[in-house]
XYZ file of C-alpha atoms in Angstrom:
663
model
C 0.000 0.000 0.000
C 2.863 2.323 0.912
C 4.542 1.695 -2.476
C 1.284 2.449 -4.301
C 0.929 5.736 -2.392
C 4.520 6.762 -3.220
C 3.963 5.917 -6.895
C 0.779 8.016 -6.917
C 2.571 10.993 -5.365
C 5.388 10.675 -7.913
C 2.887 10.654 -10.785
C 1.153 13.743 -9.325
C 4.518 15.574 -9.083
C 5.424 14.664 -12.667
C 2.002 15.786 -13.897
C 2.289 19.071 -12.002
C 5.770 19.655 -13.390
C 4.548 18.964 -16.927
C 1.660 21.386 -16.415
C 4.059 24.012 -15.030
C 6.407 23.605 -17.996
C 3.496 23.724 -20.433
C 2.141 26.825 -18.713
C 5.584 28.469 -18.795
C 6.032 27.690 -22.493
C 2.545 28.974 -23.253
C 3.234 32.204 -21.355
C 6.505 32.752 -23.236
C 4.721 32.123 -26.549
C 2.175 34.806 -25.594
C 4.909 37.308 -24.650
C 6.758 36.704 -27.922
C 3.521 37.017 -29.891
C 2.695 40.400 -28.313
C 6.286 41.658 -28.804
C 6.111 40.733 -32.499
C 2.715 42.434 -32.875
C 4.031 45.589 -31.173
C 6.956 45.683 -33.627
C 4.669 45.218 -36.662
C 4.485 48.641 -38.326
C 1.460 47.632 -40.428
C -0.753 47.525 -37.299
C -2.484 50.603 -35.832
C -0.229 52.588 -33.500
C -2.591 52.374 -30.506
C -2.872 48.615 -30.917
C 0.932 48.297 -31.014
C 1.225 50.269 -27.762
C -1.380 48.021 -26.144
C 0.405 44.839 -27.308
C 3.791 45.982 -25.987
C 2.333 46.977 -22.607
C 0.671 43.570 -22.431
C 3.931 41.790 -23.262
C 5.793 43.715 -20.539
C 3.096 42.959 -17.952
C 3.458 39.198 -18.616
C 7.227 39.142 -17.937
C 8.004 37.435 -14.618
C 10.430 39.940 -13.078
C 11.025 37.619 -10.110
C 12.998 35.272 -12.354
C 16.454 36.264 -13.609
C 17.174 34.049 -16.617
C 18.109 34.588 -20.256
C 14.439 34.472 -21.341
C 13.428 37.231 -18.921
C 16.392 39.425 -19.906
C 15.687 38.914 -23.623
C 12.024 39.839 -23.122
C 13.018 42.983 -21.191
C 15.316 44.063 -24.013
C 12.772 43.431 -26.794
C 9.923 45.269 -25.044
C 12.280 48.154 -24.258
C 13.239 48.451 -27.934
C 9.521 48.651 -28.733
C 9.047 51.347 -26.037
C 11.691 53.397 -27.868
C 10.167 52.833 -31.318
C 6.700 53.737 -29.994
C 7.992 56.961 -28.312
C 7.042 55.651 -24.838
C 10.228 57.090 -23.385
C 8.882 57.316 -19.819
C 8.819 53.500 -19.668
C 12.335 52.869 -20.945
C 14.416 53.781 -17.878
C 12.939 51.305 -15.383
C 13.125 48.402 -17.839
C 16.700 49.277 -18.884
C 17.922 49.567 -15.280
C 16.273 46.241 -14.440
C 18.004 44.629 -17.435
C 21.410 46.032 -16.363
C 20.905 44.817 -12.770
C 19.901 41.299 -13.881
C 22.751 41.104 -16.414
C 25.378 42.067 -13.813
C 24.053 39.438 -11.386
C 24.020 36.775 -14.114
C 27.387 37.893 -15.546
C 25.732 38.131 -18.984
C 27.904 40.535 -21.003
C 25.713 40.802 -24.125
C 22.509 41.513 -22.178
C 24.490 44.048 -20.123
C 25.436 45.815 -23.372
C 21.753 45.741 -24.411
C 20.879 47.387 -21.082
C 23.538 50.091 -21.535
C 22.248 50.692 -25.078
C 18.575 51.137 -24.123
C 19.376 53.297 -21.059
C 21.679 55.394 -23.269
C 18.767 55.882 -25.681
C 16.614 57.085 -22.773
C 19.192 59.705 -21.727
C 19.631 60.707 -25.392
C 15.908 61.433 -25.766
C 15.944 63.406 -22.484
C 18.923 65.514 -23.652
C 21.231 64.151 -20.933
C 23.881 63.932 -23.575
C 26.971 63.121 -21.500
C 25.233 60.186 -19.777
C 23.899 59.028 -23.131
C 27.263 59.141 -24.902
C 28.994 57.352 -21.989
C 26.488 54.449 -21.935
C 26.300 54.140 -25.710
C 30.095 53.922 -25.933
C 30.185 51.260 -23.190
C 27.649 49.228 -25.155
C 29.577 49.774 -28.417
C 32.847 48.490 -26.895
C 31.160 45.277 -25.723
C 29.415 44.694 -29.063
C 32.658 45.372 -30.942
C 34.556 42.925 -28.700
C 32.059 40.147 -29.434
C 31.793 41.055 -33.158
C 28.104 42.023 -32.878
C 28.229 44.273 -35.943
C 24.503 45.072 -36.199
C 24.354 46.117 -32.543
C 27.546 48.163 -32.929
C 25.985 49.981 -35.905
C 22.885 50.773 -33.776
C 25.148 52.298 -31.103
C 26.984 54.441 -33.657
C 23.687 55.658 -35.109
C 22.490 56.851 -31.683
C 25.904 58.328 -30.838
C 25.524 60.438 -33.982
C 22.011 61.471 -32.881
C 23.342 62.380 -29.407
C 26.033 64.535 -31.014
C 23.280 66.297 -32.974
C 21.334 67.000 -29.758
C 24.572 68.281 -28.152
C 25.136 70.644 -31.130
C 28.255 68.725 -32.196
C 27.048 68.725 -35.783
C 30.358 68.054 -37.518
C 31.065 65.259 -35.055
C 27.591 63.813 -35.765
C 28.288 63.848 -39.519
C 31.662 62.143 -39.003
C 30.099 59.391 -36.842
C 27.345 58.864 -39.413
C 29.928 58.418 -42.168
C 31.618 55.724 -40.026
C 28.222 54.095 -39.551
C 27.624 54.024 -43.311
C 31.048 52.457 -43.912
C 30.378 49.693 -41.367
C 26.780 49.189 -42.601
C 27.945 48.672 -46.189
C 30.099 45.733 -45.039
C 26.957 43.928 -43.848
C 24.673 45.395 -46.548
C 22.509 46.951 -43.800
C 20.363 49.222 -45.993
C 18.165 50.419 -43.110
C 21.101 51.724 -41.086
C 22.624 53.346 -44.202
C 19.327 55.201 -44.670
C 19.280 56.203 -40.973
C 22.817 57.560 -41.302
C 21.847 59.638 -44.347
C 18.966 60.979 -42.234
C 21.352 61.905 -39.396
C 23.756 63.642 -41.812
C 20.861 65.585 -43.340
C 19.669 66.684 -39.858
C 23.162 67.862 -38.911
C 23.573 69.747 -42.213
C 20.207 71.398 -41.586
C 21.404 72.543 -38.159
C 24.486 74.005 -39.879
C 22.090 75.980 -42.162
C 23.226 74.005 -45.208
C 19.664 73.354 -46.315
C 20.321 72.431 -49.951
C 22.987 69.903 -48.982
C 20.615 68.601 -46.336
C 17.921 67.981 -48.959
C 20.467 66.091 -51.101
C 21.115 63.661 -48.248
C 17.398 63.279 -47.539
C 16.968 62.321 -51.204
C 19.750 59.708 -50.895
C 17.515 57.723 -48.553
C 15.979 54.700 -50.249
C 12.375 55.192 -49.192
C 11.363 51.825 -50.668
C 13.101 50.183 -47.711
C 11.534 52.543 -45.171
C 8.379 52.043 -43.127
C 5.468 54.472 -43.462
C 6.486 56.151 -40.196
C 10.088 56.695 -41.305
C 8.918 57.990 -44.675
C 6.762 60.567 -42.878
C 9.762 61.666 -40.773
C 11.705 62.293 -44.005
C 8.754 64.088 -45.664
C 8.267 66.429 -42.658
C 11.997 67.221 -42.489
C 12.234 67.946 -46.224
C 9.153 70.195 -45.921
C 10.964 72.265 -43.267
C 14.093 72.513 -45.427
C 12.111 73.848 -48.395
C 10.258 76.187 -46.035
C 13.597 77.602 -44.819
C 14.578 78.118 -48.483
C 11.170 79.811 -49.084
C 10.279 77.180 -51.675
C 6.652 77.104 -50.576
C 5.221 74.786 -53.239
C 7.774 72.082 -52.526
C 7.227 72.437 -48.789
C 3.456 72.146 -49.199
C 3.853 69.057 -51.407
C 5.831 67.191 -48.760
C 3.405 68.160 -45.965
C 0.535 66.809 -48.046
C 2.441 63.542 -48.639
C 2.105 62.900 -44.918
C -1.481 64.094 -44.569
C -2.648 62.083 -47.593
C -1.358 58.742 -46.272
C -4.051 56.060 -46.693
C -3.528 54.259 -43.360
C -3.164 57.154 -40.936
C -4.141 54.986 -37.966
C -1.007 52.917 -38.493
C 1.122 56.045 -38.092
C 2.248 57.535 -34.813
C -0.162 60.471 -34.401
C 2.780 62.812 -33.838
C 3.800 62.570 -37.498
C 0.358 63.865 -38.561
C 0.598 66.668 -35.978
C 4.028 67.735 -37.318
C 2.630 67.794 -40.868
C -0.304 70.010 -39.759
C 2.104 72.311 -37.949
C 4.518 72.537 -40.930
C 1.657 73.163 -43.332
C 0.360 75.924 -41.033
C 3.823 77.515 -40.991
C 3.900 77.318 -44.811
C 0.590 79.224 -45.035
C 1.859 81.690 -42.421
C 4.962 82.407 -44.526
C 2.840 83.412 -47.543
C 0.247 85.236 -45.420
C -2.420 82.663 -46.300
C -4.197 83.051 -42.953
C -7.580 81.649 -43.933
C -7.004 78.122 -42.571
C -5.092 79.364 -39.542
C -5.006 78.791 -36.646
C -7.105 75.631 -37.294
C -4.057 73.716 -38.570
C -2.009 74.643 -35.486
C -4.949 73.765 -33.218
C -5.318 70.364 -34.894
C -1.628 69.708 -34.273
C -1.953 70.928 -30.650
C -4.890 68.597 -30.010
C -2.868 65.588 -31.221
C 0.227 66.632 -29.223
C -1.818 66.933 -26.015
C -3.107 63.385 -26.481
C 0.423 62.107 -27.193
C 2.717 63.934 -24.730
C 5.678 61.629 -25.480
C 5.984 62.994 -29.010
C 8.263 66.022 -29.387
C 7.755 69.113 -31.629
C 4.821 70.539 -29.653
C 7.008 73.478 -28.599
C 7.594 74.388 -32.271
C 3.866 74.306 -32.917
C 3.375 76.794 -30.056
C 6.117 79.027 -31.499
C 4.354 78.993 -34.913
C 1.034 79.723 -33.195
C 2.672 82.650 -31.379
C 3.976 83.950 -34.717
C 0.441 83.711 -36.160
C -1.075 85.721 -33.284
C 1.805 88.192 -33.612
C 0.919 88.651 -37.292
C -2.770 89.358 -36.534
C -1.710 91.676 -33.641
C -3.225 89.510 -30.860
C -0.359 90.197 -28.427
C -1.811 88.415 -25.381
C -2.383 85.125 -27.208
C 0.992 85.481 -28.918
C 2.736 85.881 -25.557
C 0.819 82.967 -24.033
C 1.736 80.683 -26.925
C 5.410 81.731 -26.658
C 5.359 81.058 -22.895
C 3.818 77.639 -23.536
C 6.602 76.937 -26.025
C 9.199 77.912 -23.397
C 7.653 75.660 -20.712
C 7.466 72.707 -23.108
C 11.068 73.277 -24.300
C 12.289 73.313 -20.695
C 10.462 70.038 -20.101
C 12.182 68.594 -23.169
C 15.525 69.827 -21.685
C 16.637 71.005 -25.118
C 18.634 74.280 -24.832
C 18.274 75.101 -28.541
C 14.497 74.891 -28.325
C 14.564 77.037 -25.169
C 16.557 79.688 -27.053
C 14.049 79.649 -29.938
C 11.165 80.096 -27.475
C 12.966 82.951 -25.678
C 13.715 84.601 -29.011
C 9.978 84.601 -29.804
C 9.143 85.949 -26.329
C 11.640 88.782 -26.778
C 9.819 89.751 -29.991
C 6.252 89.671 -28.636
C 6.600 90.378 -24.888
C 8.081 93.864 -25.093
C 7.415 94.554 -21.424
C 9.667 91.676 -20.275
C 12.013 91.673 -23.249
C 15.027 92.646 -21.161
C 14.541 89.763 -18.690
C 14.002 87.314 -21.520
C 17.110 88.627 -23.279
C 19.234 88.148 -20.152
C 17.961 84.590 -19.790
C 18.662 84.056 -23.498
C 22.266 85.229 -23.065
C 22.731 83.092 -19.937
C 21.408 79.924 -21.593
C 23.313 80.608 -24.794
C 26.562 80.974 -22.813
C 25.858 77.835 -20.789
C 24.967 76.039 -24.013
C 28.347 76.936 -25.503
C 30.070 75.689 -22.336
C 27.982 72.515 -22.434
C 28.895 71.994 -26.091
C 32.569 72.442 -25.295
C 32.307 70.092 -22.288
C 30.482 67.541 -24.396
C 33.169 67.627 -27.096
C 35.843 67.290 -24.401
C 33.949 64.405 -22.838
C 33.524 62.742 -26.205
C 37.225 63.201 -27.001
C 38.098 61.777 -23.567
C 35.934 58.715 -24.179
C 37.566 58.191 -27.578
C 41.026 58.634 -26.029
C 40.280 56.234 -23.171
C 38.910 53.691 -25.616
C 42.019 53.940 -27.804
C 44.282 53.864 -24.733
C 42.557 50.771 -23.342
C 42.828 49.134 -26.746
C 46.543 50.018 -26.960
C 47.180 48.743 -23.407
C 45.324 45.580 -24.270
C 47.514 45.077 -27.347
C 50.705 45.630 -25.297
C 49.475 43.302 -22.555
C 48.586 40.644 -25.111
C 52.038 41.045 -26.721
C 53.834 40.672 -23.351
C 51.597 37.774 -22.488
C 52.447 36.171 -25.814
C 56.204 36.578 -25.163
C 55.946 35.074 -21.675
C 53.800 32.270 -22.987
C 56.381 31.608 -25.736
C 59.246 31.414 -23.220
C 57.222 29.129 -20.980
C 56.331 26.887 -23.888
C 59.978 26.753 -25.006
C 61.183 25.702 -21.533
C 58.367 23.217 -21.276
C 59.216 21.732 -24.683
C 62.883 21.302 -23.686
C 61.800 19.433 -20.562
C 59.385 17.334 -22.573
C 62.146 16.541 -25.081
C 64.417 15.107 -22.381
C 61.528 13.154 -20.933
C 60.581 11.764 -24.363
C 64.134 10.598 -25.049
C 64.280 8.692 -21.750
C 60.749 7.400 -22.201
C 61.411 6.228 -25.762
C 64.416 4.209 -24.638
C 62.327 2.558 -21.962
C 59.433 1.977 -24.362
C 61.742 0.493 -26.987
C 63.065 -2.077 -24.531
C 59.576 -2.806 -23.319
C 58.267 -3.147 -26.877
C 61.062 -5.531 -27.822
C 60.198 -7.676 -24.826
C 56.493 -7.610 -25.670
C 57.220 -8.460 -29.313
C 59.295 -11.470 -28.244
C 56.538 -12.533 -25.906
C 53.933 -11.976 -28.601
C 55.966 -14.010 -31.059
C 56.248 -16.844 -28.509
C 52.506 -16.686 -27.889
C 51.807 -16.804 -31.623
C 54.048 -19.860 -31.967
C 52.170 -21.555 -29.113
C 48.907 -20.658 -30.763
C 50.066 -22.066 -34.098
C 51.178 -25.277 -32.383
C 47.827 -25.593 -30.645
C 45.996 -24.874 -33.880
C 48.162 -27.425 -35.697
C 47.413 -29.975 -32.966
C 43.723 -29.304 -33.291
C 43.875 -29.676 -37.050
C 45.670 -32.976 -36.533
C 42.921 -34.054 -34.150
C 40.289 -33.090 -36.697
C 42.118 -35.089 -39.391
C 42.399 -38.085 -37.024
C 38.702 -37.813 -36.279
C 37.844 -37.827 -39.982
C 40.107 -40.864 -40.506
C 38.409 -42.633 -37.604
C 34.992 -41.883 -39.093
C 36.077 -43.422 -42.382
C 37.420 -46.479 -40.535
C 34.151 -46.952 -38.673
C 32.190 -46.510 -41.891
C 34.336 -49.207 -43.539
C 33.882 -51.498 -40.526
C 30.145 -51.043 -40.704
C 29.983 -51.504 -44.436
C 32.516 -54.267 -44.977
C 32.051 -56.166 -41.706
C 28.693 -55.825 -40.091
C 26.676 -55.172 -43.252
C 28.166 -58.204 -45.030
C 27.603 -60.434 -41.995
C 24.033 -59.245 -41.641
C 23.351 -59.870 -45.331
C 24.850 -63.381 -45.110
C 22.869 -64.237 -41.979
C 19.677 -62.904 -43.558
C 20.182 -65.170 -46.598
C 20.928 -68.222 -44.430
C 17.808 -67.643 -42.360
C 15.611 -67.016 -45.377
C 15.497 -70.794 -45.994
C 13.020 -71.057 -43.115
C 10.460 -69.501 -45.391
C 10.716 -72.627 -47.645
C 11.521 -75.413 -45.161
C 10.514 -75.862 -41.593
C 11.652 -79.382 -40.780
C 13.679 -80.132 -37.692
C 16.961 -80.540 -39.556
C 16.618 -77.125 -41.235
C 15.599 -75.479 -37.966
C 18.568 -77.052 -36.143
C 20.893 -75.862 -38.867
C 19.470 -72.336 -38.743
C 19.866 -72.153 -34.969
C 23.592 -72.100 -35.454
C 23.224 -68.640 -37.026
C 21.943 -67.185 -33.723
C 25.502 -67.133 -32.484
C 26.391 -65.196 -35.634
C 23.729 -62.606 -34.768
C 25.154 -62.333 -31.226
C 28.620 -61.803 -32.682
C 27.262 -59.029 -34.910
C 25.578 -57.478 -31.829
C 28.846 -57.520 -29.919
C 30.679 -55.976 -32.837
C 28.091 -53.197 -33.038
C 28.417 -52.668 -29.249
C 32.187 -52.258 -29.576
C 31.825 -49.702 -32.368
C 29.165 -47.795 -30.396
C 31.351 -47.837 -27.288
C 34.296 -46.444 -29.253
C 32.098 -43.704 -30.721
C 30.836 -42.706 -27.290
C 34.391 -42.437 -25.981
C 35.345 -40.206 -28.944
C 32.399 -37.831 -28.375
C 33.150 -37.658 -24.689
C 36.770 -36.802 -25.332
C 35.820 -34.166 -27.958
C 33.247 -32.490 -25.723
C 35.395 -32.198 -22.663
C 38.824 -31.530 -24.128
C 38.188 -27.733 -24.326
C 36.559 -27.703 -20.887
C 39.535 -29.591 -19.467
C 41.876 -27.125 -21.165
C 40.037 -24.208 -19.496
C 39.980 -25.919 -16.120
C 43.704 -26.697 -16.345
C 44.400 -23.072 -17.311
C 42.401 -21.729 -14.330
C 44.088 -24.214 -11.969
C 47.543 -23.121 -13.147
C 46.634 -19.430 -12.756
C 45.366 -19.988 -9.218
C 48.573 -21.831 -8.336
C 51.042 -19.380 -9.908
C 49.398 -15.978 -9.217
C 47.893 -14.124 -6.250
C 44.685 -13.556 -8.196
C 41.696 -15.797 -7.600
C 40.314 -17.146 -10.927
C 36.731 -18.448 -11.295
C 35.396 -20.419 -14.292
C 31.650 -20.427 -14.993
C 30.240 -22.573 -17.849
C 26.677 -22.632 -19.112
C 25.426 -26.237 -19.020
C 23.382 -25.556 -22.152
C 26.546 -25.296 -24.268
C 27.169 -28.351 -26.523
C 30.903 -28.091 -27.012
C 31.124 -30.696 -29.776
C 28.827 -28.461 -31.859
C 31.345 -25.615 -31.713
C 34.249 -25.545 -34.132
C 37.838 -25.841 -32.998
C 38.596 -22.505 -34.642
C 36.134 -20.697 -32.362
C 37.305 -22.476 -29.227
C 40.994 -21.949 -29.883
C 40.535 -18.199 -30.717
C 38.485 -17.674 -27.555
C 41.112 -19.543 -25.498
C 43.808 -17.300 -26.987
C 41.778 -14.180 -26.028
C 41.391 -15.529 -22.460
C 45.163 -16.007 -22.268
C 45.824 -12.449 -23.504
C 43.225 -10.850 -21.172
C 44.439 -12.722 -18.097
C 48.041 -11.892 -18.968
C 47.177 -8.167 -19.171
C 45.202 -8.316 -15.931
C 48.010 -10.083 -14.055
C 50.503 -7.567 -15.401
C 48.639 -4.262 -15.006
C 45.310 -4.531 -13.157
C 46.409 -5.529 -9.627
C 43.147 -7.474 -9.421
C 42.440 -10.019 -6.693
C 39.564 -11.680 -8.569
C 38.941 -12.615 -12.217
C 35.757 -14.322 -13.491
C 35.744 -16.180 -16.841
C 32.212 -17.065 -17.938
C 30.688 -18.778 -21.005
C 26.961 -18.374 -21.749
C 24.876 -19.603 -24.685
C 22.531 -16.835 -25.881
C 20.305 -18.288 -28.624
C 22.736 -18.832 -31.530
C 25.622 -16.915 -29.961
C 28.395 -18.118 -27.684
C 29.135 -15.326 -25.208
C 32.397 -14.953 -23.305
C 32.903 -12.434 -20.496
C 36.136 -11.747 -18.596
C 35.755 -9.451 -15.585
C 38.309 -8.292 -13.035
C 38.131 -5.936 -10.050
C 41.447 -4.237 -10.778
C 42.456 -0.599 -11.204
C 41.125 -0.369 -14.761
C 42.628 1.673 -17.623
C 41.820 4.467 -20.120
C 40.189 2.661 -23.058
C 40.724 5.687 -25.359
C 44.492 5.798 -24.810
C 44.987 2.015 -24.821
C 42.676 1.142 -27.718
C 45.619 0.859 -30.131
C 47.599 -1.601 -27.961
C 48.848 -4.796 -29.611
C 46.976 -7.109 -27.209
C 43.614 -5.353 -27.628
C 44.039 -5.143 -31.403
C 44.776 -8.921 -31.529
C 41.618 -9.637 -29.519
C 39.520 -7.497 -31.874
C 41.115 -9.117 -34.943
C 40.337 -12.640 -33.695
C 36.720 -11.768 -32.817
C 36.107 -10.022 -36.162
C 37.602 -13.062 -37.993
C 34.935 -15.178 -36.272
C 32.194 -12.730 -37.317
C 31.619 -11.711 -33.700
C 31.449 -8.549 -31.601
C 33.663 -7.344 -28.759
C 33.223 -4.527 -26.218
C 35.797 -3.439 -23.647
C 34.634 -1.315 -20.715
C 36.962 -0.068 -18.022
C 36.498 2.358 -15.145
C 39.642 3.753 -13.562
C 40.201 2.581 -9.972
C 37.254 0.223 -10.315
C 37.160 -2.663 -12.808
C 37.588 -3.945 -16.375
C 35.029 -5.945 -18.374
C 35.575 -7.705 -21.742
C 32.428 -9.030 -23.441
C 32.511 -11.133 -26.618
C 29.678 -12.594 -28.674
C 30.393 -15.123 -31.481
C 27.748 -16.741 -33.716
C 27.887 -20.558 -33.594
């Protein structure tokens, strides 16, 4: 009853474990499904946000394994793509913490990368550049080219936010060079976009448009296309090419599947189109376009550019002489720019306030000068920090090269000294092995001669047996058969005559029949003796061998024979080869195994004669000793008999030789 209860409990545990595993797999499948849906740019933006939030909520943050860390990274990438920047930091810090505890270098780099992206978006440029470079170094070390390209792309973007425009262009050119090696068209396009943005900031609008036009839009998603269209519209607007600017704004607004776009792209297009109309004094549809953009921005606070829309709205109210609304819009732009932590945007907002808020123009101008000065210092500090990071990276690389070179030299000297020592050892060992091999070869030769003598003796026995069979056949045919035929003819007269004289005469033949019976008995007796001798000669040979081993060695030998074996049905070739293998195995065991017990057993398994030789010695390494002469001879003999052999040995435990030969 107790056993039944234990079995039941075991089955319940196994079932529970299977259910747990199934549940875990199902949960992971759901997380992966939602992550993939969130990354699918053909699905409505709001649905993608919902799917990614759902995926993140299903991650078991109490478990620190590779699956959890991978899920954290993937959902964080989606947070970035979906402009949900407020959710990135916590997930990135959790990924870094888990990766450090698990000593997972690649996931640690992924954590640095995503946290760097968060600081980049929040204009904390020095933190961003530091983390992105840390991630880049790890990816470069492990030859993760795609990830390294992603880091370079965001380093270039960070340089743009830090007003290091020439540095951003230079980094983007490096990104393009690396991307071409892997034919990464998407990252080449992104780098062209970064170069165009930096050129725009340098007021090189025509060159900027050239780089925007280098982007292969066929390989871009709808969202990325709209980013390019909005940027080109602004460039043409700066060049006062109104028709071209309007065309690119309408390319965004006329998209068929607007729901699949991030709403911010539509808002930017409304805002740019409003600015275009403002430039040409086409005030009829204003400020409706700016208000439409503002409504979208308020519903999507994570999307930037709202401050620009407020600046444009302030310019509109300035143009229609509504000073109060113009000032309010400019103040809103300043508050939003400060929240974005972008000094350039703050300066633009202050510049607009200086124009429209005449009463406080002096205060705004002082703040403008202060921020502009601090911005220049920040730019200089950022460039210094960036140069320091580059220098430290190069210095670490150089130190690593020197250390590796010194390590290589020391390793070479160590190897040389070691090889000299090995050389002396090999010379001494070879001399010893040569003497040992010569001795083994002489012993092997003697053993082969013994085997040949035994085989020759057996062949002689077989020939004698065949001769004896022929003799018996002749005796039967020429003696007994003739006598029986003669007696039969003499007694056949009784069928014709039955008188007393004939009967008396025939009675004399009874003694002839008795003589024939005795002759048959003698032949049968001789045959029985021959079979007996044939059946037990091999058994006697084994018993004598075991007796000699027990007398001459300290090892105890046991012989076990299956009674079902009919030895006279087994050829001499099989028996003599198996006896030779027994000799070789016992010789090796006596010499090397230090065993105190050896068991030799024969078993009949259907049509196979099985031999096992087991000792309790110290064992040996079967891989290193598989090419030994003795083992090779055993395998050769077994394969010649069409059999199979396995040799198992466990160091400091035992050795087992198992042979199966078809009979």
